[in-house]
Amino acid sequence: MYVLGIETSCDETAAAVVKDGRKVLSSEVASSLKFHKKYGGIIPEIAFRMQLETIAEVADSAIKEAGIKLGQVGLISVTCGPGLLGSLLVGLSFAKSLSMSLDIPLLGVNHLHSHIYANFLNGAPSARLPALPFLALVVSGGHTSLLQVDDFDDIKILGQSYDDACGEAFDKVARILGLGYPGGPLIEKIARTGNPKAVKFGCSDTKNPLDFSFSGIKTAVLYHVCRFAGLPVSRLNRMTKDVAASFQDAVIEALVRKSLAACRGKKINRLLLGGGVVVNNSLRERLAEEAKRNKISVYFPPPELCLDNAAMVAGFGYALFKKGKVSDLYLNAQPS
Ligand code: KG4
Ligand code: ZN
């Protein structure tokens, strides 16, 4: 069965065709990132205007690239939340129109849950796919959530960030350090030549030990950097690298410690990762190492499927459709 996925929850306009929930036949992503860069973050108005202009073209190229005809699509799977309201409405309106005019079933799916499904696309043979139940850590620009997945339609929140999301903290710290946007890849790059033990940063404690808080560490970086004023450029460069490395180290420490604690607490030894921050190699390496020591199998999607894409939306839609889920034309955006 061919599923057309549509994803417009943030700045991307993405469409993909996935066969039988596994094989990615096409995955097109158009980003309006360059128009947001000078503001240091996503401007919703700019995002959804660009999405409105590009959605039909992006979907058309996904169909062409997959080598199929629109009439062969058996399901349209679309992100209905969480995300930016205007952006979600663009994807939803497009998906609904297509569904109604061509009489193709429609299904609205959760963006965070789709990130987890990226682990099931392409690559590994079925026998090596993680068995249910498993735990999942989704770390993106908008969310940080530890989830228990008993089934694809039975997902519970064990912990989440109640202030900044992890990727958001990377973005804000990069801005403090004058690096640019999006901050995650830029921090990772300069952290490679910095000393992760140079500054003692830490993530704040949380009442529920599986929740996350990244707002305090971001403020700690800001106060630390205020002391840089007037330093010669050579020392400034060194200290910027050290701050980036120390910040990244502290964030990864919290992500790894809490994920493994959740696995131990729930006695589930399979952990799946998803979301843009999972592109980070230090996170992947540290988690793989610690998980091995704790006899936990950890799964990462390939980097291009960690960032927002529509293949994960198509794949996850297929898994839910197989369980009898389907939406009607009253399907609405669920921004939070
Ligand atoms: O999942 P995603 O593409 O979009 C959302 O659903 O939010 O994630 C984007 C986030 C941004 O905050 C970006 O800075 C972060 O992922 N990111 C990274 C890296 N690459 C992207 N964070 C840390 N290290 C990276 N290499
Ligand atoms: Zn995302």
GROMACS .gro file of C-alpha atoms and ligand atoms in nm:
model
  363
    1MET     CA    1   0.000   0.000   0.000
    2TYR     CA    2   0.127   0.348  -0.092
    3VAL     CA    3   0.085   0.618   0.171
    4LEU     CA    4   0.126   0.987   0.097
    5GLY     CA    5   0.257   1.172   0.404
    6ILE     CA    6   0.215   1.548   0.452
    7GLU     CA    7   0.411   1.735   0.721
    8THR     CA    8   0.381   2.111   0.784
    9SER     CA    9   0.404   2.148   1.163
   10CYS     CA   10   0.697   2.394   1.174
   11ASP     CA   11   0.897   2.568   0.899
   12GLU     CA   12   0.922   2.269   0.662
   13THR     CA   13   0.681   2.181   0.382
   14ALA     CA   14   0.730   1.807   0.340
   15ALA     CA   15   0.565   1.529   0.141
   16ALA     CA   16   0.668   1.165   0.102
   17VAL     CA   17   0.550   0.835  -0.034
   18VAL     CA   18   0.614   0.524   0.177
   19LYS     CA   19   0.529   0.170   0.069
   20ASP     CA   20   0.381  -0.070   0.327
   21GLY     CA   21   0.501   0.140   0.619
   22ARG     CA   22   0.868   0.058   0.556
   23LYS     CA   23   1.011   0.157   0.219
   24VAL     CA   24   1.061   0.529   0.155
   25LEU     CA   25   0.999   0.583  -0.217
   26SER     CA   26   1.034   0.961  -0.197
   27SER     CA   27   1.083   1.224   0.072
   28GLU     CA   28   1.071   1.588  -0.032
   29VAL     CA   29   1.143   1.866   0.217
   30ALA     CA   30   1.128   2.238   0.133
   31SER     CA   31   1.239   2.463   0.415
   32SER     CA   32   1.179   2.834   0.467
   33LEU     CA   33   1.472   2.841   0.713
   34LYS     CA   34   1.674   3.103   0.526
   35PHE     CA   35   1.390   3.354   0.569
   36HIS     CA   36   1.386   3.301   0.948
   37LYS     CA   37   1.761   3.306   1.010
   38LYS     CA   38   1.795   3.680   1.057
   39TYR     CA   39   1.528   3.670   1.332
   40GLY     CA   40   1.707   3.391   1.523
   41GLY     CA   41   1.396   3.170   1.530
   42ILE     CA   42   1.087   3.064   1.335
   43ILE     CA   43   0.838   3.341   1.249
   44PRO     CA   44   0.499   3.162   1.211
   45GLU     CA   45   0.361   3.413   0.956
   46ILE     CA   46   0.658   3.358   0.723
   47ALA     CA   47   0.643   2.981   0.769
   48PHE     CA   48   0.280   2.932   0.676
   49ARG     CA   49   0.283   3.174   0.384
   50MET     CA   50   0.571   2.979   0.231
   51GLN     CA   51   0.392   2.651   0.300
   52LEU     CA   52   0.080   2.777   0.129
   53GLU     CA   53   0.285   2.861  -0.179
   54THR     CA   54   0.482   2.536  -0.196
   55ILE     CA   55   0.264   2.251  -0.065
   56ALA     CA   56   0.108   2.150  -0.398
   57GLU     CA   57   0.444   2.153  -0.577
   58VAL     CA   58   0.618   1.954  -0.301
   59ALA     CA   59   0.343   1.690  -0.293
   60ASP     CA   60   0.351   1.667  -0.671
   61SER     CA   61   0.727   1.603  -0.674
   62ALA     CA   62   0.693   1.340  -0.399
   63ILE     CA   63   0.443   1.149  -0.616
   64LYS     CA   64   0.658   1.184  -0.929
   65GLU     CA   65   0.980   1.089  -0.748
   66ALA     CA   66   0.808   0.776  -0.611
   67GLY     CA   67   0.720   0.675  -0.967
   68ILE     CA   68   0.349   0.629  -0.891
   69LYS     CA   69   0.023   0.798  -0.993
   70LEU     CA   70  -0.187   0.990  -0.740
   71GLY     CA   71  -0.469   0.739  -0.795
   72GLN     CA   72  -0.251   0.461  -0.654
   73VAL     CA   73  -0.227   0.628  -0.311
   74GLY     CA   74  -0.421   0.422  -0.056
   75LEU     CA   75  -0.400   0.663   0.239
   76ILE     CA   76  -0.315   1.028   0.306
   77SER     CA   77  -0.145   1.066   0.643
   78VAL     CA   78  -0.109   1.423   0.768
   79THR     CA   79   0.038   1.583   1.081
   80CYS     CA   80  -0.245   1.739   1.283
   81GLY     CA   81  -0.033   1.851   1.584
   82PRO     CA   82   0.151   1.959   1.784
   83GLY     CA   83   0.293   2.252   1.591
   84LEU     CA   84   0.223   2.603   1.463
   85LEU     CA   85  -0.150   2.654   1.406
   86GLY     CA   86  -0.128   2.829   1.068
   87SER     CA   87   0.128   2.579   0.937
   88LEU     CA   88  -0.074   2.278   1.050
   89LEU     CA   89  -0.384   2.419   0.881
   90VAL     CA   90  -0.203   2.444   0.547
   91GLY     CA   91  -0.112   2.073   0.552
   92LEU     CA   92  -0.451   1.968   0.684
   93SER     CA   93  -0.650   2.170   0.428
   94PHE     CA   94  -0.438   2.033   0.145
   95ALA     CA   95  -0.467   1.673   0.269
   96LYS     CA   96  -0.844   1.703   0.322
   97SER     CA   97  -0.901   1.849  -0.026
   98LEU     CA   98  -0.700   1.569  -0.184
   99SER     CA   99  -0.876   1.305   0.023
  100MET     CA  100  -1.222   1.439  -0.064
  101SER     CA  101  -1.162   1.497  -0.433
  102LEU     CA  102  -0.993   1.161  -0.498
  103ASP     CA  103  -1.184   0.958  -0.239
  104ILE     CA  104  -0.870   0.845  -0.056
  105PRO     CA  105  -0.889   0.771   0.321
  106LEU     CA  106  -0.742   1.041   0.546
  107LEU     CA  107  -0.562   1.005   0.880
  108GLY     CA  108  -0.434   1.278   1.114
  109VAL     CA  109  -0.125   1.179   1.314
  110ASN     CA  110   0.076   1.318   1.605
  111HIS     CA  111   0.408   1.475   1.503
  112LEU     CA  112   0.603   1.353   1.809
  113HIS     CA  113   0.484   0.997   1.770
  114SER     CA  114   0.582   1.009   1.401
  115HIS     CA  115   0.939   1.098   1.502
  116ILE     CA  116   0.959   0.763   1.684
  117TYR     CA  117   0.834   0.579   1.376
  118ALA     CA  118   1.139   0.703   1.178
  119ASN     CA  119   1.319   0.403   1.334
  120PHE     CA  120   1.099   0.164   1.136
  121LEU     CA  121   1.168   0.309   0.791
  122ASN     CA  122   1.414   0.156   0.542
  123GLY     CA  123   1.733  -0.006   0.672
  124ALA     CA  124   1.700  -0.287   0.922
  125PRO     CA  125   1.529  -0.614   0.825
  126SER     CA  126   1.196  -0.672   1.003
  127ALA     CA  127   1.351  -0.927   1.238
  128ARG     CA  128   1.582  -0.658   1.377
  129LEU     CA  129   1.310  -0.401   1.439
  130PRO     CA  130   1.237  -0.324   1.805
  131ALA     CA  131   0.953  -0.525   1.955
  132LEU     CA  132   0.671  -0.359   2.147
  133PRO     CA  133   0.663  -0.235   2.419
  134PHE     CA  134   0.955   0.007   2.413
  135LEU     CA  135   1.049   0.348   2.552
  136ALA     CA  136   1.114   0.648   2.331
  137LEU     CA  137   1.296   0.976   2.379
  138VAL     CA  138   1.185   1.250   2.138
  139VAL     CA  139   1.416   1.552   2.143
  140SER     CA  140   1.336   1.828   1.897
  141GLY     CA  141   1.314   2.206   1.868
  142GLY     CA  142   0.967   2.207   2.021
  143HIS     CA  143   0.958   1.905   2.252
  144THR     CA  144   1.152   1.684   2.489
  145SER     CA  145   0.947   1.381   2.586
  146LEU     CA  146   1.010   1.039   2.736
  147LEU     CA  147   0.734   0.808   2.622
  148GLN     CA  148   0.624   0.452   2.686
  149VAL     CA  149   0.499   0.290   2.366
  150ASP     CA  150   0.284  -0.015   2.447
  151ASP     CA  151   0.146  -0.004   2.095
  152PHE     CA  152   0.141   0.255   1.816
  153ASP     CA  153  -0.201   0.370   1.937
  154ASP     CA  154  -0.115   0.338   2.307
  155ILE     CA  155   0.158   0.588   2.394
  156LYS     CA  156   0.199   0.735   2.744
  157ILE     CA  157   0.406   1.032   2.858
  158LEU     CA  158   0.654   0.938   3.133
  159GLY     CA  159   0.829   1.275   3.143
  160GLN     CA  160   0.869   1.596   2.944
  161SER     CA  161   1.023   1.938   2.957
  162TYR     CA  162   0.809   2.191   3.136
  163ASP     CA  163   1.007   2.490   3.012
  164ASP     CA  164   1.241   2.508   2.708
  165ALA     CA  165   1.264   2.210   2.474
  166CYS     CA  166   1.610   2.060   2.432
  167GLY     CA  167   1.659   2.184   2.072
  168GLU     CA  168   1.525   2.525   2.177
  169ALA     CA  169   1.795   2.542   2.448
  170PHE     CA  170   2.061   2.460   2.184
  171ASP     CA  171   1.916   2.737   1.964
  172LYS     CA  172   1.907   2.994   2.245
  173VAL     CA  173   2.258   2.914   2.371
  174ALA     CA  174   2.389   2.942   2.014
  175ARG     CA  175   2.229   3.286   1.996
  176ILE     CA  176   2.393   3.388   2.326
  177LEU     CA  177   2.728   3.273   2.185
  178GLY     CA  178   2.664   3.465   1.861
  179LEU     CA  179   2.674   3.149   1.647
  180GLY     CA  180   2.352   3.175   1.441
  181TYR     CA  181   2.041   2.965   1.383
  182PRO     CA  182   1.958   2.676   1.404
  183GLY     CA  183   2.194   2.639   1.697
  184GLY     CA  184   2.222   2.261   1.743
  185PRO     CA  185   2.456   2.182   1.452
  186LEU     CA  186   2.664   2.498   1.519
  187ILE     CA  187   2.713   2.416   1.886
  188GLU     CA  188   2.798   2.055   1.802
  189LYS     CA  189   3.059   2.174   1.551
  190ILE     CA  190   3.250   2.411   1.781
  191ALA     CA  191   3.207   2.181   2.082
  192ARG     CA  192   3.434   1.930   1.906
  193THR     CA  193   3.736   2.148   1.979
  194GLY     CA  194   3.620   2.268   2.322
  195ASN     CA  195   3.676   2.121   2.668
  196PRO     CA  196   3.348   1.971   2.801
  197LYS     CA  197   3.476   1.988   3.158
  198ALA     CA  198   3.589   2.356   3.140
  199VAL     CA  199   3.268   2.497   3.291
  200LYS     CA  200   3.049   2.314   3.538
  201PHE     CA  201   2.697   2.353   3.396
  202GLY     CA  202   2.405   2.130   3.497
  203CYS     CA  203   2.036   2.087   3.414
  204SER     CA  204   1.797   2.180   3.698
  205ASP     CA  205   1.640   1.904   3.907
  206THR     CA  206   1.273   1.828   3.843
  207LYS     CA  207   1.001   1.708   4.083
  208ASN     CA  208   0.921   1.413   3.857
  209PRO     CA  209   1.273   1.272   3.797
  210LEU     CA  210   1.178   1.185   3.437
  211ASP     CA  211   1.079   1.543   3.350
  212PHE     CA  212   1.331   1.781   3.193
  213SER     CA  213   1.422   2.145   3.248
  214PHE     CA  214   1.657   2.334   3.015
  215SER     CA  215   1.571   2.693   3.098
  216GLY     CA  216   1.809   2.721   3.398
  217ILE     CA  217   2.116   2.597   3.211
  218LYS     CA  218   2.047   2.846   2.931
  219THR     CA  219   2.041   3.131   3.188
  220ALA     CA  220   2.360   2.995   3.350
  221VAL     CA  221   2.531   3.014   3.009
  222LEU     CA  222   2.407   3.373   2.967
  223TYR     CA  223   2.550   3.484   3.307
  224HIS     CA  224   2.876   3.304   3.236
  225VAL     CA  225   2.915   3.467   2.895
  226CYS     CA  226   2.846   3.817   3.038
  227ARG     CA  227   3.187   3.787   3.204
  228PHE     CA  228   3.355   3.759   2.862
  229ALA     CA  229   3.318   4.133   2.788
  230GLY     CA  230   3.648   4.295   2.697
  231LEU     CA  231   3.845   3.971   2.655
  232PRO     CA  232   4.093   3.952   2.365
  233VAL     CA  233   3.954   3.767   2.060
  234SER     CA  234   4.191   3.470   2.095
  235ARG     CA  235   4.072   3.398   2.451
  236LEU     CA  236   3.712   3.467   2.350
  237ASN     CA  237   3.725   3.198   2.081
  238ARG     CA  238   3.871   2.944   2.323
  239MET     CA  239   3.611   3.022   2.590
  240THR     CA  240   3.322   3.008   2.339
  241LYS     CA  241   3.426   2.658   2.235
  242ASP     CA  242   3.459   2.552   2.601
  243VAL     CA  243   3.115   2.691   2.691
  244ALA     CA  244   2.956   2.515   2.389
  245ALA     CA  245   3.125   2.185   2.481
  246SER     CA  246   3.036   2.215   2.852
  247PHE     CA  247   2.673   2.307   2.777
  248GLN     CA  248   2.634   2.018   2.531
  249ASP     CA  249   2.795   1.777   2.778
  250ALA     CA  250   2.555   1.874   3.059
  251VAL     CA  251   2.248   1.845   2.835
  252ILE     CA  252   2.353   1.504   2.702
  253GLU     CA  253   2.425   1.385   3.056
  254ALA     CA  254   2.065   1.468   3.159
  255LEU     CA  255   1.912   1.307   2.848
  256VAL     CA  256   2.113   0.987   2.888
  257ARG     CA  257   2.068   0.958   3.266
  258LYS     CA  258   1.690   1.008   3.256
  259SER     CA  259   1.631   0.779   2.958
  260LEU     CA  260   1.823   0.495   3.116
  261ALA     CA  261   1.652   0.553   3.453
  262ALA     CA  262   1.315   0.525   3.274
  263CYS     CA  263   1.422   0.196   3.110
  264ARG     CA  264   1.536   0.055   3.444
  265GLY     CA  265   1.222   0.179   3.625
  266LYS     CA  266   0.987   0.031   3.364
  267LYS     CA  267   1.200  -0.281   3.315
  268ILE     CA  268   1.197  -0.225   2.939
  269ASN     CA  269   1.531  -0.268   2.766
  270ARG     CA  270   1.450  -0.112   2.427
  271LEU     CA  271   1.492   0.261   2.377
  272LEU     CA  272   1.411   0.443   2.051
  273LEU     CA  273   1.532   0.793   1.975
  274GLY     CA  274   1.374   1.054   1.748
  275GLY     CA  275   1.377   1.428   1.669
  276GLY     CA  276   1.624   1.683   1.534
  277VAL     CA  277   1.861   1.679   1.835
  278VAL     CA  278   1.927   1.309   1.768
  279VAL     CA  279   2.141   1.417   1.472
  280ASN     CA  280   2.397   1.510   1.740
  281ASN     CA  281   2.683   1.258   1.727
  282SER     CA  282   2.798   1.309   2.086
  283LEU     CA  283   2.447   1.224   2.205
  284ARG     CA  284   2.434   0.915   1.982
  285GLU     CA  285   2.777   0.793   2.095
  286ARG     CA  286   2.725   0.856   2.468
  287LEU     CA  287   2.381   0.698   2.468
  288ALA     CA  288   2.500   0.394   2.271
  289GLU     CA  289   2.790   0.345   2.515
  290GLU     CA  290   2.585   0.383   2.835
  291ALA     CA  291   2.298   0.173   2.699
  292LYS     CA  292   2.537  -0.110   2.615
  293ARG     CA  293   2.677  -0.099   2.969
  294ASN     CA  294   2.319  -0.125   3.100
  295LYS     CA  295   2.221  -0.401   2.853
  296ILE     CA  296   1.965  -0.178   2.681
  297SER     CA  297   1.921  -0.187   2.302
  298VAL     CA  298   1.911   0.162   2.162
  299TYR     CA  299   1.780   0.254   1.814
  300PHE     CA  300   1.850   0.575   1.618
  301PRO     CA  301   1.694   0.676   1.286
  302PRO     CA  302   1.940   0.783   1.013
  303PRO     CA  303   2.016   1.158   1.053
  304GLU     CA  304   1.800   1.268   0.756
  305LEU     CA  305   1.499   1.098   0.916
  306CYS     CA  306   1.564   1.259   1.258
  307LEU     CA  307   1.487   1.607   1.128
  308ASP     CA  308   1.129   1.692   1.028
  309ASN     CA  309   1.017   1.493   0.723
  310ALA     CA  310   0.697   1.344   0.584
  311ALA     CA  311   0.821   0.984   0.545
  312MET     CA  312   0.783   0.931   0.920
  313VAL     CA  313   0.428   1.072   0.896
  314ALA     CA  314   0.340   0.837   0.609
  315GLY     CA  315   0.492   0.536   0.788
  316PHE     CA  316   0.324   0.607   1.119
  317GLY     CA  317  -0.007   0.667   0.943
  318TYR     CA  318   0.022   0.323   0.782
  319ALA     CA  319   0.082   0.158   1.123
  320LEU     CA  320  -0.228   0.327   1.270
  321PHE     CA  321  -0.444   0.261   0.961
  322LYS     CA  322  -0.360  -0.110   0.996
  323LYS     CA  323  -0.506  -0.086   1.346
  324GLY     CA  324  -0.832   0.053   1.203
  325LYS     CA  325  -0.769   0.424   1.263
  326VAL     CA  326  -0.907   0.673   1.012
  327SER     CA  327  -1.009   1.040   1.028
  328ASP     CA  328  -1.301   1.225   0.874
  329LEU     CA  329  -1.316   1.572   0.723
  330TYR     CA  330  -1.382   1.725   1.068
  331LEU     CA  331  -1.017   1.653   1.148
  332ASN     CA  332  -0.874   1.973   1.298
  333ALA     CA  333  -0.534   2.110   1.397
  334GLN     CA  334  -0.419   2.034   1.751
  335PRO     CA  335  -0.140   2.290   1.802
  336SER     CA  336  -0.046   2.177   2.157
  337KG4     O1  337   1.273   1.766   1.491
  337KG4     P1  338   1.315   1.895   1.433
  337KG4     O2  339   1.365   1.897   1.291
  337KG4     O3  340   1.200   2.001   1.439
  337KG4     C1  341   1.106   2.006   1.544
  337KG4     O4  342   1.011   1.922   1.544
  337KG4     O5  343   1.127   2.092   1.633
  337KG4     O6  344   1.428   1.956   1.531
  337KG4     C2  345   1.491   2.079   1.511
  337KG4     C3  346   1.585   2.105   1.631
  337KG4     C4  347   1.647   2.246   1.632
  337KG4     O7  348   1.625   2.303   1.761
  337KG4     C5  349   1.794   2.221   1.607
  337KG4     O8  350   1.881   2.314   1.669
  337KG4     C6  351   1.813   2.081   1.664
  337KG4     O9  352   1.695   2.011   1.627
  337KG4     N1  353   1.931   2.013   1.607
  337KG4     C7  354   2.038   1.975   1.680
  337KG4     C8  355   2.132   1.922   1.588
  337KG4     N2  356   2.077   1.928   1.463
  337KG4     C9  357   1.953   1.984   1.477
  337KG4     N3  358   2.062   1.982   1.812
  337KG4    C10  359   2.181   1.937   1.855
  337KG4     N4  360   2.277   1.887   1.774
  337KG4    C11  361   2.257   1.877   1.639
  337KG4     N5  362   2.351   1.829   1.559
  338ZN      ZN  363   0.986   1.747   1.468
   0.00000   0.00000   0.00000
